[in-house]
Amino acid sequence: MKSRAISFVSAVLMLAMLAGTTAAFAADKSLYDRLGGKPAITAVVDEFVSRVAADSRINGFFKATAADPARLAKFKANLVDQICQGSGGPCKYMGKDMKTAHAGMGISDADFNALVEDLVGALDKFKVPTKEKNDLLGILGPMKPDIVEKK
Ligand code: HEM
């Protein structure tokens, strides 16, 4: 009787350890994997750029980009690589650093917030969970001082 109780207890303990290990593995997954890898990031970037193009608050900045399909494609590919690399994925962002890329555009706080709103809209459309959404915004947010040039 006693030994049965002991083996029951050890079985429960083993299960608990196994569950703990699984949870640890889940937490160890990169943001890139949790987002769904490059196909999911590409879908979010496509949707995000469409929203920016339709957003009269900021689409003026992207007039030349939207008018040139090759430039638009390059811009999207750069965004995908940047998010892929920043989230721990197997990509290498080869574009300009954020200060150089946005120098002289006169981007304001409000412009930045509008763009983030469009990104959140895209992430919500694909039902990206709050944790992953916040993790991604946590990677992009610190770039703000290099991008915004006026209050
Ligand atoms: C965290 C926020 C942002 C990120 C991560 C970001 C990222 C990028 C990247 C990766 C590029 C391409 C750089 C290259 O060509 O080498 C770029 C270009 C550009 N960004 Fe941003 N950006 C952000 C915010 C903004 C904001 C707020 C605006 C304006 C409202 C803006 C306007 C532009 C424009 C106009 C270009 C040039 C696109 C082109 O090549 O035609 N960006 N940005």
PDB file of C-alpha atoms and ligand atoms in Angstrom:
ATOM      1  CA  MET A   1       0.000   0.000   0.000  1.00  0.00           C
ATOM      2  CA  LYS A   2       2.756   2.345   1.098  1.00  0.00           C
ATOM      3  CA  SER A   3       4.875   1.627  -1.981  1.00  0.00           C
ATOM      4  CA  ARG A   4       1.851   2.240  -4.251  1.00  0.00           C
ATOM      5  CA  ALA A   5       1.360   5.607  -2.653  1.00  0.00           C
ATOM      6  CA  ILE A   6       5.046   6.374  -3.166  1.00  0.00           C
ATOM      7  CA  SER A   7       4.966   5.388  -6.834  1.00  0.00           C
ATOM      8  CA  PHE A   8       1.845   7.514  -7.299  1.00  0.00           C
ATOM      9  CA  VAL A   9       3.600  10.477  -5.734  1.00  0.00           C
ATOM     10  CA  SER A  10       6.703   9.960  -7.875  1.00  0.00           C
ATOM     11  CA  ALA A  11       4.558   9.651 -11.015  1.00  0.00           C
ATOM     12  CA  VAL A  12       2.893  12.968 -10.164  1.00  0.00           C
ATOM     13  CA  LEU A  13       6.286  14.531  -9.510  1.00  0.00           C
ATOM     14  CA  MET A  14       7.633  13.264 -12.832  1.00  0.00           C
ATOM     15  CA  LEU A  15       4.608  14.640 -14.674  1.00  0.00           C
ATOM     16  CA  ALA A  16       5.047  17.992 -12.947  1.00  0.00           C
ATOM     17  CA  MET A  17       8.721  18.055 -13.966  1.00  0.00           C
ATOM     18  CA  LEU A  18       7.807  17.188 -17.542  1.00  0.00           C
ATOM     19  CA  ALA A  19       5.192  19.955 -17.627  1.00  0.00           C
ATOM     20  CA  GLY A  20       7.749  22.369 -16.196  1.00  0.00           C
ATOM     21  CA  THR A  21      10.251  21.442 -18.892  1.00  0.00           C
ATOM     22  CA  THR A  22       7.660  21.899 -21.635  1.00  0.00           C
ATOM     23  CA  ALA A  23       6.733  25.306 -20.235  1.00  0.00           C
ATOM     24  CA  ALA A  24      10.418  26.254 -20.123  1.00  0.00           C
ATOM     25  CA  PHE A  25      10.830  25.218 -23.774  1.00  0.00           C
ATOM     26  CA  ALA A  26       7.806  27.314 -24.771  1.00  0.00           C
ATOM     27  CA  ALA A  27       9.255  30.332 -22.991  1.00  0.00           C
ATOM     28  CA  ASP A  28      12.612  29.709 -24.718  1.00  0.00           C
ATOM     29  CA  LYS A  29      11.117  29.911 -28.199  1.00  0.00           C
ATOM     30  CA  SER A  30      12.325  33.003 -30.005  1.00  0.00           C
ATOM     31  CA  LEU A  31       9.880  35.805 -30.759  1.00  0.00           C
ATOM     32  CA  TYR A  32      10.516  34.984 -34.424  1.00  0.00           C
ATOM     33  CA  ASP A  33       9.133  31.462 -33.912  1.00  0.00           C
ATOM     34  CA  ARG A  34       6.297  32.654 -31.703  1.00  0.00           C
ATOM     35  CA  LEU A  35       5.242  35.135 -34.381  1.00  0.00           C
ATOM     36  CA  GLY A  36       5.104  32.280 -36.911  1.00  0.00           C
ATOM     37  CA  GLY A  37       8.386  32.795 -38.755  1.00  0.00           C
ATOM     38  CA  LYS A  38       9.014  34.611 -42.017  1.00  0.00           C
ATOM     39  CA  PRO A  39       5.636  33.872 -43.720  1.00  0.00           C
ATOM     40  CA  ALA A  40       3.728  35.383 -40.793  1.00  0.00           C
ATOM     41  CA  ILE A  41       6.089  38.381 -40.572  1.00  0.00           C
ATOM     42  CA  THR A  42       5.741  38.966 -44.329  1.00  0.00           C
ATOM     43  CA  ALA A  43       1.930  38.895 -44.046  1.00  0.00           C
ATOM     44  CA  VAL A  44       2.018  41.403 -41.172  1.00  0.00           C
ATOM     45  CA  VAL A  45       4.400  43.716 -43.087  1.00  0.00           C
ATOM     46  CA  ASP A  46       2.177  43.597 -46.208  1.00  0.00           C
ATOM     47  CA  GLU A  47      -0.878  44.508 -44.156  1.00  0.00           C
ATOM     48  CA  PHE A  48       1.046  47.159 -42.206  1.00  0.00           C
ATOM     49  CA  VAL A  49       2.321  48.865 -45.383  1.00  0.00           C
ATOM     50  CA  SER A  50      -1.216  48.816 -46.868  1.00  0.00           C
ATOM     51  CA  ARG A  51      -2.516  50.507 -43.730  1.00  0.00           C
ATOM     52  CA  VAL A  52       0.241  53.123 -43.842  1.00  0.00           C
ATOM     53  CA  ALA A  53      -0.510  53.791 -47.537  1.00  0.00           C
ATOM     54  CA  ALA A  54      -4.162  54.378 -46.640  1.00  0.00           C
ATOM     55  CA  ASP A  55      -3.387  56.516 -43.581  1.00  0.00           C
ATOM     56  CA  SER A  56      -3.742  60.170 -44.571  1.00  0.00           C
ATOM     57  CA  ARG A  57      -1.918  61.221 -41.384  1.00  0.00           C
ATOM     58  CA  ILE A  58       1.390  59.814 -42.670  1.00  0.00           C
ATOM     59  CA  ASN A  59       1.088  58.502 -46.241  1.00  0.00           C
ATOM     60  CA  GLY A  60       2.599  61.732 -47.560  1.00  0.00           C
ATOM     61  CA  PHE A  61       5.989  60.482 -46.342  1.00  0.00           C
ATOM     62  CA  PHE A  62       5.655  57.409 -48.561  1.00  0.00           C
ATOM     63  CA  LYS A  63       4.556  59.039 -51.817  1.00  0.00           C
ATOM     64  CA  ALA A  64       7.747  58.231 -53.720  1.00  0.00           C
ATOM     65  CA  THR A  65       7.902  54.741 -52.200  1.00  0.00           C
ATOM     66  CA  ALA A  66       4.321  53.894 -53.193  1.00  0.00           C
ATOM     67  CA  ALA A  67       4.839  55.235 -56.724  1.00  0.00           C
ATOM     68  CA  ASP A  68       7.739  52.883 -57.490  1.00  0.00           C
ATOM     69  CA  PRO A  69       6.973  49.130 -57.244  1.00  0.00           C
ATOM     70  CA  ALA A  70      10.651  48.127 -57.017  1.00  0.00           C
ATOM     71  CA  ARG A  71      11.270  50.661 -54.234  1.00  0.00           C
ATOM     72  CA  LEU A  72       8.128  49.499 -52.411  1.00  0.00           C
ATOM     73  CA  ALA A  73       9.218  45.854 -52.668  1.00  0.00           C
ATOM     74  CA  LYS A  74      12.686  46.711 -51.332  1.00  0.00           C
ATOM     75  CA  PHE A  75      11.196  48.704 -48.464  1.00  0.00           C
ATOM     76  CA  LYS A  76       8.929  45.784 -47.501  1.00  0.00           C
ATOM     77  CA  ALA A  77      11.804  43.286 -47.764  1.00  0.00           C
ATOM     78  CA  ASN A  78      13.915  45.524 -45.514  1.00  0.00           C
ATOM     79  CA  LEU A  79      11.112  45.708 -42.941  1.00  0.00           C
ATOM     80  CA  VAL A  80      10.694  41.919 -43.002  1.00  0.00           C
ATOM     81  CA  ASP A  81      14.456  41.387 -42.549  1.00  0.00           C
ATOM     82  CA  GLN A  82      14.606  43.954 -39.778  1.00  0.00           C
ATOM     83  CA  ILE A  83      11.742  42.327 -37.829  1.00  0.00           C
ATOM     84  CA  CYS A  84      13.043  38.827 -38.609  1.00  0.00           C
ATOM     85  CA  GLN A  85      16.537  39.621 -37.336  1.00  0.00           C
ATOM     86  CA  GLY A  86      15.309  41.705 -34.381  1.00  0.00           C
ATOM     87  CA  SER A  87      13.027  38.890 -33.201  1.00  0.00           C
ATOM     88  CA  GLY A  88      15.822  36.309 -33.309  1.00  0.00           C
ATOM     89  CA  GLY A  89      15.167  34.879 -36.760  1.00  0.00           C
ATOM     90  CA  PRO A  90      17.687  33.734 -39.376  1.00  0.00           C
ATOM     91  CA  CYS A  91      17.757  36.951 -41.442  1.00  0.00           C
ATOM     92  CA  LYS A  92      20.268  39.711 -41.877  1.00  0.00           C
ATOM     93  CA  TYR A  93      18.954  43.254 -42.166  1.00  0.00           C
ATOM     94  CA  MET A  94      21.057  44.960 -44.842  1.00  0.00           C
ATOM     95  CA  GLY A  95      19.297  48.335 -44.922  1.00  0.00           C
ATOM     96  CA  LYS A  96      20.396  51.639 -43.488  1.00  0.00           C
ATOM     97  CA  ASP A  97      20.553  52.268 -39.768  1.00  0.00           C
ATOM     98  CA  MET A  98      17.410  54.009 -38.474  1.00  0.00           C
ATOM     99  CA  LYS A  99      19.046  57.418 -38.008  1.00  0.00           C
ATOM    100  CA  THR A 100      20.405  57.514 -41.569  1.00  0.00           C
ATOM    101  CA  ALA A 101      17.202  56.067 -43.096  1.00  0.00           C
ATOM    102  CA  HIS A 102      14.983  58.781 -41.581  1.00  0.00           C
ATOM    103  CA  ALA A 103      17.356  61.736 -41.530  1.00  0.00           C
ATOM    104  CA  GLY A 104      15.797  65.001 -42.674  1.00  0.00           C
ATOM    105  CA  MET A 105      12.252  63.637 -42.972  1.00  0.00           C
ATOM    106  CA  GLY A 106      11.077  65.742 -40.046  1.00  0.00           C
ATOM    107  CA  ILE A 107       9.106  62.877 -38.490  1.00  0.00           C
ATOM    108  CA  SER A 108       7.173  63.973 -35.385  1.00  0.00           C
ATOM    109  CA  ASP A 109       6.001  62.115 -32.297  1.00  0.00           C
ATOM    110  CA  ALA A 110       2.471  62.082 -33.737  1.00  0.00           C
ATOM    111  CA  ASP A 111       3.738  60.607 -37.040  1.00  0.00           C
ATOM    112  CA  PHE A 112       5.589  57.903 -35.129  1.00  0.00           C
ATOM    113  CA  ASN A 113       2.507  57.090 -33.031  1.00  0.00           C
ATOM    114  CA  ALA A 114       0.329  56.923 -36.155  1.00  0.00           C
ATOM    115  CA  LEU A 115       2.717  54.413 -37.738  1.00  0.00           C
ATOM    116  CA  VAL A 116       2.772  52.300 -34.562  1.00  0.00           C
ATOM    117  CA  GLU A 117      -1.053  52.375 -34.563  1.00  0.00           C
ATOM    118  CA  ASP A 118      -1.028  51.016 -38.131  1.00  0.00           C
ATOM    119  CA  LEU A 119       1.393  48.276 -37.086  1.00  0.00           C
ATOM    120  CA  VAL A 120      -0.797  47.330 -34.112  1.00  0.00           C
ATOM    121  CA  GLY A 121      -3.796  47.253 -36.475  1.00  0.00           C
ATOM    122  CA  ALA A 122      -1.936  44.801 -38.716  1.00  0.00           C
ATOM    123  CA  LEU A 123      -0.863  42.618 -35.770  1.00  0.00           C
ATOM    124  CA  ASP A 124      -4.448  42.605 -34.467  1.00  0.00           C
ATOM    125  CA  LYS A 125      -5.811  41.643 -37.865  1.00  0.00           C
ATOM    126  CA  PHE A 126      -3.658  38.497 -37.715  1.00  0.00           C
ATOM    127  CA  LYS A 127      -4.602  37.933 -34.077  1.00  0.00           C
ATOM    128  CA  VAL A 128      -1.017  38.132 -32.846  1.00  0.00           C
ATOM    129  CA  PRO A 129      -1.311  37.600 -29.070  1.00  0.00           C
ATOM    130  CA  THR A 130      -0.687  40.477 -26.641  1.00  0.00           C
ATOM    131  CA  LYS A 131       2.625  39.028 -25.399  1.00  0.00           C
ATOM    132  CA  GLU A 132       4.120  38.734 -28.890  1.00  0.00           C
ATOM    133  CA  LYS A 133       2.705  42.124 -29.882  1.00  0.00           C
ATOM    134  CA  ASN A 134       4.295  43.774 -26.847  1.00  0.00           C
ATOM    135  CA  ASP A 135       7.581  41.924 -27.383  1.00  0.00           C
ATOM    136  CA  LEU A 136       7.754  43.229 -30.956  1.00  0.00           C
ATOM    137  CA  LEU A 137       6.822  46.783 -29.945  1.00  0.00           C
ATOM    138  CA  GLY A 138       9.487  46.478 -27.248  1.00  0.00           C
ATOM    139  CA  ILE A 139      12.072  45.859 -29.978  1.00  0.00           C
ATOM    140  CA  LEU A 140      10.900  48.680 -32.281  1.00  0.00           C
ATOM    141  CA  GLY A 141      10.056  51.282 -29.592  1.00  0.00           C
ATOM    142  CA  PRO A 142      13.676  52.013 -28.621  1.00  0.00           C
ATOM    143  CA  MET A 143      14.361  53.050 -32.253  1.00  0.00           C
ATOM    144  CA  LYS A 144      12.124  56.093 -31.760  1.00  0.00           C
ATOM    145  CA  PRO A 145      14.857  58.579 -30.750  1.00  0.00           C
ATOM    146  CA  ASP A 146      16.724  57.788 -33.995  1.00  0.00           C
ATOM    147  CA  ILE A 147      13.591  58.306 -36.120  1.00  0.00           C
ATOM    148  CA  VAL A 148      11.697  61.222 -34.564  1.00  0.00           C
ATOM    149  CA  GLU A 149      13.212  64.630 -35.272  1.00  0.00           C
ATOM    150  CA  LYS A 150      10.561  66.910 -33.803  1.00  0.00           C
ATOM    151  CA  LYS A 151       8.079  66.936 -30.931  1.00  0.00           C
TER     152      LYS A 151
HETATM  153  C1  HEM B   1       9.811  51.894 -35.263  1.00  0.00           C
HETATM  154  C2  HEM B   1       9.413  52.594 -36.318  1.00  0.00           C
HETATM  155  C3  HEM B   1      10.056  52.474 -37.679  1.00  0.00           C
HETATM  156  C4  HEM B   1      10.803  51.469 -38.212  1.00  0.00           C
HETATM  157  C5  HEM B   1      11.198  50.148 -37.578  1.00  0.00           C
HETATM  158  C6  HEM B   1      11.161  51.873 -39.565  1.00  0.00           C
HETATM  159  C7  HEM B   1      11.914  51.115 -40.423  1.00  0.00           C
HETATM  160  C8  HEM B   1      12.348  51.537 -41.660  1.00  0.00           C
HETATM  161  C9  HEM B   1      13.219  50.786 -42.545  1.00  0.00           C
HETATM  162  C10 HEM B   1      13.793  49.418 -42.252  1.00  0.00           C
HETATM  163  C11 HEM B   1      13.413  51.525 -43.655  1.00  0.00           C
HETATM  164  C12 HEM B   1      14.260  51.137 -44.882  1.00  0.00           C
HETATM  165  C13 HEM B   1      15.669  51.655 -44.730  1.00  0.00           C
HETATM  166  C14 HEM B   1      16.474  51.459 -46.012  1.00  0.00           C
HETATM  167  O1  HEM B   1      15.963  51.750 -47.099  1.00  0.00           O
HETATM  168  O2  HEM B   1      17.640  51.051 -45.923  1.00  0.00           O
HETATM  169  C15 HEM B   1      12.643  52.739 -43.500  1.00  0.00           C
HETATM  170  C16 HEM B   1      12.538  53.740 -44.447  1.00  0.00           C
HETATM  171  C17 HEM B   1      11.604  54.725 -44.395  1.00  0.00           C
HETATM  172  N1  HEM B   1      10.813  55.068 -43.325  1.00  0.00           N
HETATM  173 FE1  HEM B   1      10.774  54.141 -41.562  1.00  0.00          FE
HETATM  174  N2  HEM B   1      10.625  53.108 -39.813  1.00  0.00           N
HETATM  175  C18 HEM B   1       9.938  53.504 -38.696  1.00  0.00           C
HETATM  176  C19 HEM B   1       9.243  54.691 -38.542  1.00  0.00           C
HETATM  177  C20 HEM B   1       8.921  55.542 -39.566  1.00  0.00           C
HETATM  178  C21 HEM B   1       7.987  56.648 -39.485  1.00  0.00           C
HETATM  179  C22 HEM B   1       7.244  57.045 -38.199  1.00  0.00           C
HETATM  180  C23 HEM B   1       7.921  57.205 -40.724  1.00  0.00           C
HETATM  181  C24 HEM B   1       7.066  58.346 -41.187  1.00  0.00           C
HETATM  182  C25 HEM B   1       5.880  58.584 -40.696  1.00  0.00           C
HETATM  183  C26 HEM B   1       8.831  56.477 -41.588  1.00  0.00           C
HETATM  184  C27 HEM B   1       9.067  56.744 -42.911  1.00  0.00           C
HETATM  185  C28 HEM B   1       9.994  56.103 -43.693  1.00  0.00           C
HETATM  186  C29 HEM B   1      10.227  56.437 -45.091  1.00  0.00           C
HETATM  187  C30 HEM B   1       9.515  57.507 -45.908  1.00  0.00           C
HETATM  188  C31 HEM B   1      11.248  55.576 -45.533  1.00  0.00           C
HETATM  189  C32 HEM B   1      11.864  55.509 -46.954  1.00  0.00           C
HETATM  190  C33 HEM B   1      11.157  54.409 -47.727  1.00  0.00           C
HETATM  191  C34 HEM B   1      11.809  54.182 -49.079  1.00  0.00           C
HETATM  192  O3  HEM B   1      12.887  53.610 -49.127  1.00  0.00           O
HETATM  193  O4  HEM B   1      11.205  54.570 -50.077  1.00  0.00           O
HETATM  194  N3  HEM B   1       9.424  55.472 -40.844  1.00  0.00           N
HETATM  195  N4  HEM B   1      12.013  52.717 -42.277  1.00  0.00           N
END
